[in-house]
PDB file of C-alpha atoms in Angstrom:
ATOM      1  CA  MET F 106       0.000   0.000   0.000  1.00 52.00           C
ATOM      2  CA  ALA F 107       2.808   2.348   0.870  1.00 50.00           C
ATOM      3  CA  ALA F 108       4.587   1.510  -2.397  1.00 49.00           C
ATOM      4  CA  VAL F 109       1.471   2.345  -4.463  1.00 47.00           C
ATOM      5  CA  THR F 110       1.054   5.639  -2.645  1.00 53.00           C
ATOM      6  CA  PHE F 111       4.704   6.519  -3.233  1.00 47.00           C
ATOM      7  CA  ARG F 112       4.421   5.744  -6.950  1.00 54.00           C
ATOM      8  CA  LYS F 113       1.338   7.971  -7.263  1.00 52.00           C
ATOM      9  CA  TYR F 114       3.138  10.755  -5.419  1.00 51.00           C
ATOM     10  CA  ALA F 115       6.209  10.416  -7.642  1.00 51.00           C
ATOM     11  CA  MET F 116       4.055  10.417 -10.794  1.00 58.00           C
ATOM     12  CA  ASN F 117       2.230  13.592  -9.712  1.00 54.00           C
ATOM     13  CA  LEU F 118       5.537  15.259  -8.900  1.00 50.00           C
ATOM     14  CA  PHE F 119       6.934  14.331 -12.325  1.00 50.00           C
ATOM     15  CA  VAL F 120       3.866  15.723 -14.131  1.00 49.00           C
ATOM     16  CA  PHE F 121       4.134  18.960 -12.143  1.00 49.00           C
ATOM     17  CA  TRP F 122       7.846  19.272 -13.033  1.00 51.00           C
ATOM     18  CA  VAL F 123       7.110  18.739 -16.751  1.00 45.00           C
ATOM     19  CA  PHE F 124       4.417  21.446 -16.590  1.00 51.00           C
ATOM     20  CA  LEU F 125       6.869  23.936 -15.038  1.00 48.00           C
ATOM     21  CA  VAL F 126       9.483  23.224 -17.704  1.00 46.00           C
ATOM     22  CA  LEU F 127       7.013  23.724 -20.553  1.00 48.00           C
ATOM     23  CA  PHE F 128       5.686  26.931 -18.966  1.00 46.00           C
ATOM     24  CA  ASN F 129       9.196  28.401 -18.639  1.00 50.00           C
ATOM     25  CA  VAL F 130      10.047  27.503 -22.240  1.00 40.00           C
ATOM     26  CA  ALA F 131       6.861  29.159 -23.510  1.00 45.00           C
ATOM     27  CA  GLY F 132       7.575  32.255 -21.439  1.00 46.00           C
ATOM     28  CA  SER F 133      11.131  32.494 -22.742  1.00 42.00           C
ATOM     29  CA  THR F 134       9.951  32.166 -26.346  1.00 39.00           C
ATOM     30  CA  SER F 135       7.360  34.868 -25.817  1.00 42.00           C
ATOM     31  CA  ASN F 136       9.955  37.232 -24.357  1.00 42.00           C
ATOM     32  CA  ILE F 137      12.290  36.621 -27.282  1.00 35.00           C
ATOM     33  CA  ASP F 138       9.524  37.317 -29.780  1.00 43.00           C
ATOM     34  CA  GLU F 139       8.550  40.511 -27.992  1.00 42.00           C
ATOM     35  CA  GLY F 140      12.170  41.637 -27.824  1.00 40.00           C
ATOM     36  CA  GLU F 141      12.710  40.956 -31.520  1.00 40.00           C
ATOM     37  CA  GLU F 142       9.530  42.841 -32.433  1.00 43.00           C
ATOM     38  CA  GLU F 143      10.466  45.739 -30.190  1.00 41.00           C
ATOM     39  CA  PHE F 144      13.933  46.261 -31.644  1.00 43.00           C
ATOM     40  CA  GLU F 145      13.438  45.032 -35.215  1.00 51.00           C
ATOM     41  CA  ASN F 146      13.292  48.604 -36.624  1.00 55.00           C
ATOM     42  CA  LEU F 147      16.292  49.988 -34.764  1.00 74.00           C
ATOM     43  CA  PHE F 148      17.975  52.863 -36.614  1.00 79.00           C
ATOM     44  CA  THR F 149      19.400  56.302 -35.821  1.00 87.00           C
ATOM     45  CA  LEU F 150      18.840  59.719 -37.382  1.00 90.00           C
ATOM     46  CA  PRO F 151      21.073  62.763 -36.783  1.00 92.00           C
ATOM     47  CA  LEU F 152      19.319  65.933 -35.632  1.00 94.00           C
ATOM     48  CA  GLU F 153      20.691  69.386 -36.422  1.00 94.00           C
ATOM     49  CA  HIS F 154      19.541  72.721 -35.058  1.00 95.00           C
ATOM     50  CA  SER F 155      20.015  76.393 -35.819  1.00 94.00           C
ATOM     51  CA  LEU F 156      19.628  79.499 -33.662  1.00 94.00           C
ATOM     52  CA  GLY F 157      17.935  82.022 -35.916  1.00 90.00           C
ATOM     53  CA  THR F 158      16.931  82.016 -39.568  1.00 87.00           C
ATOM     54  CA  ASP F 159      20.450  82.890 -40.750  1.00 86.00           C
ATOM     55  CA  GLY F 160      22.323  80.717 -38.268  1.00 83.00           C
ATOM     56  CA  PRO F 161      24.385  77.741 -39.437  1.00 91.00           C
ATOM     57  CA  TRP F 162      23.145  74.199 -38.996  1.00 94.00           C
ATOM     58  CA  ILE F 163      24.957  72.506 -36.104  1.00 93.00           C
ATOM     59  CA  LYS F 164      24.953  68.805 -35.241  1.00 93.00           C
ATOM     60  CA  HIS F 165      22.940  68.692 -32.051  1.00 92.00           C
ATOM     61  CA  GLY F 166      22.244  65.024 -31.299  1.00 93.00           C
ATOM     62  CA  PHE F 167      20.762  61.740 -32.470  1.00 93.00           C
ATOM     63  CA  ILE F 168      17.267  60.278 -32.545  1.00 92.00           C
ATOM     64  CA  THR F 169      17.292  56.533 -31.963  1.00 89.00           C
ATOM     65  CA  ILE F 170      14.131  54.778 -33.115  1.00 87.00           C
ATOM     66  CA  ARG F 171      13.774  51.365 -31.527  1.00 85.00           C
ATOM     67  CA  SER F 172      10.273  50.557 -32.751  1.00 82.00           C
ATOM     68  CA  MET F 173       8.006  52.558 -35.020  1.00 77.00           C
ATOM     69  CA  THR F 174       4.903  50.492 -34.280  1.00 77.00           C
ATOM     70  CA  ASN F 175       5.330  50.777 -30.503  1.00 83.00           C
ATOM     71  CA  ASN F 176       6.445  54.443 -30.607  1.00 82.00           C
ATOM     72  CA  LEU F 177       9.786  53.762 -28.909  1.00 86.00           C
ATOM     73  CA  ALA F 178      12.344  56.500 -29.594  1.00 89.00           C
ATOM     74  CA  GLN F 179      14.718  58.690 -27.652  1.00 91.00           C
ATOM     75  CA  PHE F 180      16.953  61.710 -28.178  1.00 93.00           C
ATOM     76  CA  THR F 181      20.619  61.850 -27.225  1.00 93.00           C
ATOM     77  CA  GLN F 182      22.279  65.272 -27.018  1.00 94.00           C
ATOM     78  CA  ILE F 183      25.884  65.551 -28.153  1.00 93.00           C
ATOM     79  CA  ALA F 184      26.975  68.362 -25.853  1.00 91.00           C
ATOM     80  CA  PRO F 185      25.340  70.808 -23.407  1.00 92.00           C
ATOM     81  CA  PHE F 186      24.522  74.367 -24.432  1.00 91.00           C
ATOM     82  CA  THR F 187      27.502  76.693 -24.235  1.00 92.00           C
ATOM     83  CA  VAL F 188      27.329  80.142 -22.655  1.00 93.00           C
ATOM     84  CA  MET F 189      27.509  81.683 -26.130  1.00 93.00           C
ATOM     85  CA  GLU F 190      24.527  79.614 -27.291  1.00 93.00           C
ATOM     86  CA  LYS F 191      22.566  80.564 -24.183  1.00 94.00           C
ATOM     87  CA  ASP F 192      23.265  84.236 -24.814  1.00 94.00           C
ATOM     88  CA  LYS F 193      22.160  83.905 -28.426  1.00 94.00           C
ATOM     89  CA  LEU F 194      18.962  82.078 -27.431  1.00 94.00           C
ATOM     90  CA  LYS F 195      18.167  84.814 -24.928  1.00 93.00           C
ATOM     91  CA  LYS F 196      18.746  87.506 -27.555  1.00 93.00           C
ATOM     92  CA  LEU F 197      16.555  85.652 -30.063  1.00 94.00           C
ATOM     93  CA  SER F 198      13.866  85.425 -27.417  1.00 92.00           C
ATOM     94  CA  ARG F 199      13.903  89.196 -26.949  1.00 92.00           C
ATOM     95  CA  ASP F 200      13.973  89.859 -30.711  1.00 92.00           C
ATOM     96  CA  ASP F 201      11.124  87.441 -31.525  1.00 92.00           C
ATOM     97  CA  GLY F 202      13.509  85.122 -33.394  1.00 94.00           C
ATOM     98  CA  VAL F 203      13.103  81.441 -34.221  1.00 95.00           C
ATOM     99  CA  TYR F 204      14.758  78.159 -33.332  1.00 95.00           C
ATOM    100  CA  ARG F 205      15.014  75.544 -36.110  1.00 95.00           C
ATOM    101  CA  ILE F 206      15.660  71.801 -36.325  1.00 95.00           C
ATOM    102  CA  ARG F 207      16.027  69.407 -39.233  1.00 94.00           C
ATOM    103  CA  VAL F 208      16.457  65.653 -39.752  1.00 93.00           C
ATOM    104  CA  PRO F 209      17.291  63.740 -42.924  1.00 91.00           C
ATOM    105  CA  VAL F 210      14.576  61.911 -44.796  1.00 89.00           C
ATOM    106  CA  LYS F 211      16.724  58.796 -44.614  1.00 80.00           C
ATOM    107  CA  TYR F 212      20.139  58.460 -43.042  1.00 68.00           C
ATOM    108  CA  THR F 213      22.761  57.507 -45.612  1.00 67.00           C
ATOM    109  CA  ASN F 214      26.455  58.144 -46.042  1.00 66.00           C
ATOM    110  CA  SER F 215      25.914  59.745 -49.441  1.00 63.00           C
ATOM    111  CA  GLU F 216      25.784  63.497 -49.920  1.00 64.00           C
ATOM    112  CA  PRO F 217      23.822  65.637 -50.302  1.00 69.00           C
ATOM    113  CA  MET F 218      21.040  64.550 -47.990  1.00 80.00           C
ATOM    114  CA  GLN F 219      17.394  65.530 -48.183  1.00 88.00           C
ATOM    115  CA  TYR F 220      15.982  67.065 -45.012  1.00 91.00           C
ATOM    116  CA  VAL F 221      12.675  67.922 -43.433  1.00 92.00           C
ATOM    117  CA  SER F 222      12.668  70.829 -41.000  1.00 93.00           C
ATOM    118  CA  SER F 223      10.544  72.687 -38.491  1.00 94.00           C
ATOM    119  CA  PHE F 224      10.823  75.786 -36.303  1.00 94.00           C
ATOM    120  CA  ILE F 225       9.323  77.435 -33.234  1.00 94.00           C
ATOM    121  CA  LYS F 226       9.688  80.800 -31.580  1.00 94.00           C
ATOM    122  CA  ALA F 227      12.917  81.048 -29.632  1.00 93.00           C
ATOM    123  CA  CYS F 228      11.091  82.632 -26.686  1.00 93.00           C
ATOM    124  CA  SER F 229       8.945  79.495 -26.178  1.00 94.00           C
ATOM    125  CA  LEU F 230      12.056  77.296 -26.033  1.00 94.00           C
ATOM    126  CA  TYR F 231      13.797  79.788 -23.744  1.00 94.00           C
ATOM    127  CA  GLU F 232      10.869  80.056 -21.330  1.00 93.00           C
ATOM    128  CA  SER F 233      10.259  76.268 -21.300  1.00 93.00           C
ATOM    129  CA  HIS F 234      13.857  75.657 -20.118  1.00 93.00           C
ATOM    130  CA  LEU F 235      14.660  73.652 -23.285  1.00 93.00           C
ATOM    131  CA  SER F 236      11.675  71.312 -22.871  1.00 93.00           C
ATOM    132  CA  ASP F 237      10.053  70.340 -26.139  1.00 94.00           C
ATOM    133  CA  GLU F 238       8.409  67.483 -28.025  1.00 95.00           C
ATOM    134  CA  VAL F 239       9.529  66.488 -31.519  1.00 95.00           C
ATOM    135  CA  THR F 240       7.170  64.420 -33.691  1.00 94.00           C
ATOM    136  CA  LEU F 241       8.455  62.428 -36.655  1.00 92.00           C
ATOM    137  CA  THR F 242       6.070  61.196 -39.331  1.00 91.00           C
ATOM    138  CA  VAL F 243       7.480  58.118 -41.063  1.00 88.00           C
ATOM    139  CA  ASP F 244       6.181  55.798 -43.766  1.00 85.00           C
ATOM    140  CA  MET F 245       6.122  51.998 -43.813  1.00 79.00           C
ATOM    141  CA  SER F 246       9.737  51.890 -45.061  1.00 76.00           C
ATOM    142  CA  GLY F 247      11.073  54.107 -42.294  1.00 76.00           C
ATOM    143  CA  ASN F 248      11.537  57.212 -44.455  1.00 85.00           C
ATOM    144  CA  VAL F 249      10.775  60.475 -42.658  1.00 89.00           C
ATOM    145  CA  ASN F 250       7.950  62.425 -44.301  1.00 90.00           C
ATOM    146  CA  GLY F 251       7.763  65.319 -41.856  1.00 92.00           C
ATOM    147  CA  VAL F 252       8.870  66.729 -38.518  1.00 94.00           C
ATOM    148  CA  SER F 253       7.193  69.091 -36.086  1.00 94.00           C
ATOM    149  CA  MET F 254       7.971  70.416 -32.633  1.00 94.00           C
ATOM    150  CA  VAL F 255       6.143  72.114 -29.765  1.00 94.00           C
ATOM    151  CA  THR F 256       7.098  73.355 -26.315  1.00 92.00           C
ATOM    152  CA  ASN F 257       5.206  73.388 -23.047  1.00 84.00           C
ATOM    153  CA  PRO F 258       4.031  76.072 -22.640  1.00 81.00           C
ATOM    154  CA  SER F 259       3.803  76.781 -26.368  1.00 83.00           C
ATOM    155  CA  VAL F 260       2.925  80.490 -25.953  1.00 86.00           C
ATOM    156  CA  CYS F 261       5.534  83.043 -24.935  1.00 90.00           C
ATOM    157  CA  THR F 262       4.679  84.916 -21.746  1.00 86.00           C
ATOM    158  CA  GLY F 263       7.462  87.499 -21.872  1.00 84.00           C
ATOM    159  CA  VAL F 264       9.762  86.056 -19.214  1.00 83.00           C
ATOM    160  CA  ASP F 265      13.125  87.749 -19.677  1.00 79.00           C
ATOM    161  CA  ASP F 266      15.361  86.157 -17.049  1.00 85.00           C
ATOM    162  CA  VAL F 267      15.798  82.375 -17.060  1.00 89.00           C
ATOM    163  CA  GLU F 268      18.466  80.691 -14.987  1.00 91.00           C
ATOM    164  CA  TYR F 269      21.328  79.664 -17.239  1.00 92.00           C
ATOM    165  CA  SER F 270      21.762  76.511 -15.174  1.00 91.00           C
ATOM    166  CA  SER F 271      18.416  75.266 -16.540  1.00 91.00           C
ATOM    167  CA  LEU F 272      19.563  75.738 -20.149  1.00 93.00           C
ATOM    168  CA  ASN F 273      22.271  73.091 -20.232  1.00 93.00           C
ATOM    169  CA  ASP F 274      20.470  69.985 -21.499  1.00 93.00           C
ATOM    170  CA  PHE F 275      17.350  69.489 -23.572  1.00 93.00           C
ATOM    171  CA  ASN F 276      14.386  67.706 -22.065  1.00 93.00           C
ATOM    172  CA  ARG F 277      13.212  66.401 -25.424  1.00 93.00           C
ATOM    173  CA  THR F 278      10.495  63.825 -26.051  1.00 93.00           C
ATOM    174  CA  ILE F 279      10.334  61.993 -29.373  1.00 93.00           C
ATOM    175  CA  GLU F 280       7.010  60.864 -30.821  1.00 92.00           C
ATOM    176  CA  ILE F 281       6.714  58.573 -33.849  1.00 90.00           C
ATOM    177  CA  ARG F 282       3.696  58.652 -36.114  1.00 88.00           C
ATOM    178  CA  GLN F 283       3.630  55.998 -38.800  1.00 82.00           C
ATOM    179  CA  THR F 284       1.481  56.558 -41.853  1.00 79.00           C
ATOM    180  CA  VAL F 285      -0.786  53.697 -42.897  1.00 71.00           C
ATOM    181  CA  GLN F 286      -1.491  53.005 -46.544  1.00 64.00           C
ATOM    182  CA  GLY F 287      -5.175  53.362 -47.327  1.00 60.00           C
ATOM    183  CA  PRO F 288      -7.242  51.294 -49.754  1.00 64.00           C
ATOM    184  CA  VAL F 289      -6.245  51.698 -53.395  1.00 61.00           C
ATOM    185  CA  PRO F 290      -9.170  52.638 -55.674  1.00 65.00           C
ATOM    186  CA  ASP F 291      -9.996  50.329 -58.587  1.00 64.00           C
ATOM    187  CA  THR F 292      -9.454  52.945 -61.281  1.00 72.00           C
ATOM    188  CA  GLN F 293      -9.356  50.456 -64.156  1.00 73.00           C
ATOM    189  CA  SER F 294     -12.877  49.163 -63.493  1.00 72.00           C
ATOM    190  CA  TYR F 295     -14.129  52.715 -63.035  1.00 67.00           C
ATOM    191  CA  VAL F 296     -12.661  53.834 -66.381  1.00 73.00           C
ATOM    192  CA  GLN F 297     -14.139  50.812 -68.157  1.00 77.00           C
ATOM    193  CA  LYS F 298     -17.558  51.533 -66.673  1.00 76.00           C
ATOM    194  CA  MET F 299     -17.385  55.179 -67.748  1.00 77.00           C
ATOM    195  CA  GLU F 300     -16.396  54.195 -71.297  1.00 80.00           C
ATOM    196  CA  GLN F 301     -19.247  51.676 -71.500  1.00 80.00           C
ATOM    197  CA  GLU F 302     -21.797  54.244 -70.293  1.00 79.00           C
ATOM    198  CA  LYS F 303     -20.442  56.775 -72.794  1.00 79.00           C
ATOM    199  CA  ALA F 304     -20.732  54.274 -75.667  1.00 78.00           C
ATOM    200  CA  GLU F 305     -24.300  53.335 -74.707  1.00 77.00           C
ATOM    201  CA  LYS F 306     -25.289  56.987 -74.477  1.00 75.00           C
ATOM    202  CA  ALA F 307     -23.775  57.729 -77.887  1.00 72.00           C
ATOM    203  CA  LYS F 308     -25.576  54.721 -79.374  1.00 69.00           C
ATOM    204  CA  GLY F 309     -28.909  55.910 -77.989  1.00 62.00           C
ATOM    205  CA  GLN F 310     -28.421  59.410 -79.337  1.00 58.00           C
ATOM    206  CA  GLN F 311     -27.421  58.204 -82.836  1.00 59.00           C
ATOM    207  CA  ALA F 312     -29.966  59.363 -85.514  1.00 57.00           C
ATOM    208  CA  ASP F 313     -32.033  56.706 -87.307  1.00 61.00           C
ATOM    209  CA  ASN F 314     -31.934  57.599 -91.047  1.00 65.00           C
ATOM    210  CA  ARG F 315     -34.000  54.643 -92.300  1.00 71.00           C
ATOM    211  CA  SER F 316     -37.178  55.194 -94.391  1.00 72.00           C
ATOM    212  CA  PHE F 317     -40.705  54.903 -93.000  1.00 68.00           C
ATOM    213  CA  LEU F 318     -41.204  51.471 -94.547  1.00 68.00           C
ATOM    214  CA  ALA F 319     -37.855  50.229 -93.247  1.00 69.00           C
ATOM    215  CA  LYS F 320     -38.723  51.335 -89.714  1.00 68.00           C
ATOM    216  CA  TYR F 321     -42.315  50.069 -89.450  1.00 70.00           C
ATOM    217  CA  TRP F 322     -42.562  47.201 -91.942  1.00 70.00           C
ATOM    218  CA  MET F 323     -43.381  44.752 -89.149  1.00 73.00           C
ATOM    219  CA  TYR F 324     -46.573  46.727 -88.470  1.00 71.00           C
ATOM    220  CA  ILE F 325     -47.517  47.505 -92.103  1.00 75.00           C
ATOM    221  CA  VAL F 326     -47.248  43.931 -93.449  1.00 71.00           C
ATOM    222  CA  PRO F 327     -49.785  42.362 -91.035  1.00 74.00           C
ATOM    223  CA  VAL F 328     -52.309  45.135 -91.722  1.00 71.00           C
ATOM    224  CA  ALA F 329     -51.908  44.731 -95.490  1.00 75.00           C
ATOM    225  CA  LEU F 330     -52.373  40.969 -95.195  1.00 77.00           C
ATOM    226  CA  LEU F 331     -55.558  41.427 -93.161  1.00 77.00           C
ATOM    227  CA  LEU F 332     -56.976  43.820 -95.767  1.00 79.00           C
ATOM    228  CA  MET F 333     -56.151  41.379 -98.587  1.00 79.00           C
ATOM    229  CA  VAL F 334     -57.802  38.504 -96.733  1.00 74.00           C
ATOM    230  CA  ALA F 335     -60.906  40.614 -96.015  1.00 76.00           C
ATOM    231  CA  SER F 336     -61.168  41.658 -99.675  1.00 76.00           C
ATOM    232  CA  ALA F 337     -60.844  38.087-100.939  1.00 72.00           C
ATOM    233  CA  SER F 338     -63.576  36.806 -98.590  1.00 65.00           C
ATOM    234  CA  ASP F 339     -66.180  39.425 -99.767  1.00 60.00           C
ATOM    235  CA  PRO F 340     -66.068  39.664-103.622  1.00 58.00           C
ATOM    236  CA  GLY F 341     -69.251  41.746-103.836  1.00 58.00           C
ATOM    237  CA  GLN F 342     -67.911  44.408-101.565  1.00 53.00           C
ATOM    238  CA  GLY F 343     -64.746  44.430-103.541  1.00 49.00           C
ATOM    239  CA  ARG F 344     -66.672  45.223-106.816  1.00 48.00           C
TER     240      ARG F 344
END
């Protein structure tokens, strides 16, 4: 009796161990799949900025996109703002100047590159302590179609003195918006339908140049036959 009980206990323990092994394997596979999906679109785009409309474009940092579908991206700044850049930003803020950024449509080693750009008022960036949000619009292939940026607050309030210590590093959030291809219209069927309707309309409007007899012979012949039969059946009336 004790041996049977021990065998049942050992069998239950073995089944439980097999279940744990299979559960861990399934969990590991799921994590690998999620990790591969999350980082399958990993690529980096350089971001350049300019202080003012006539200022030169300066390499400012990199945008690393880890997943377009899951909106996973981050910005890495190359170097903090220098005192000269802070002074220029403050002056642009007073003079109602602009701050510009640009990113390439697609990062390649070939030159020249094609860029998309955006700008905001320098005062909004100055008053927000370099806090902004950059939105990239990309297509299914990862090419950048557009870029936009906004600060919080987005409206300048006229603050003139901002602590330079808060203008060292950008607090920049990156948003990814992926365009989705819509349904393609069936233009060929539509054109064929229009041509068929046009042909039928032209056929209906075409003039009938046939003679009276050619048009209505199917009505005239039966009437003539009836008259001939009636005349033959009544000879007296015929005379």
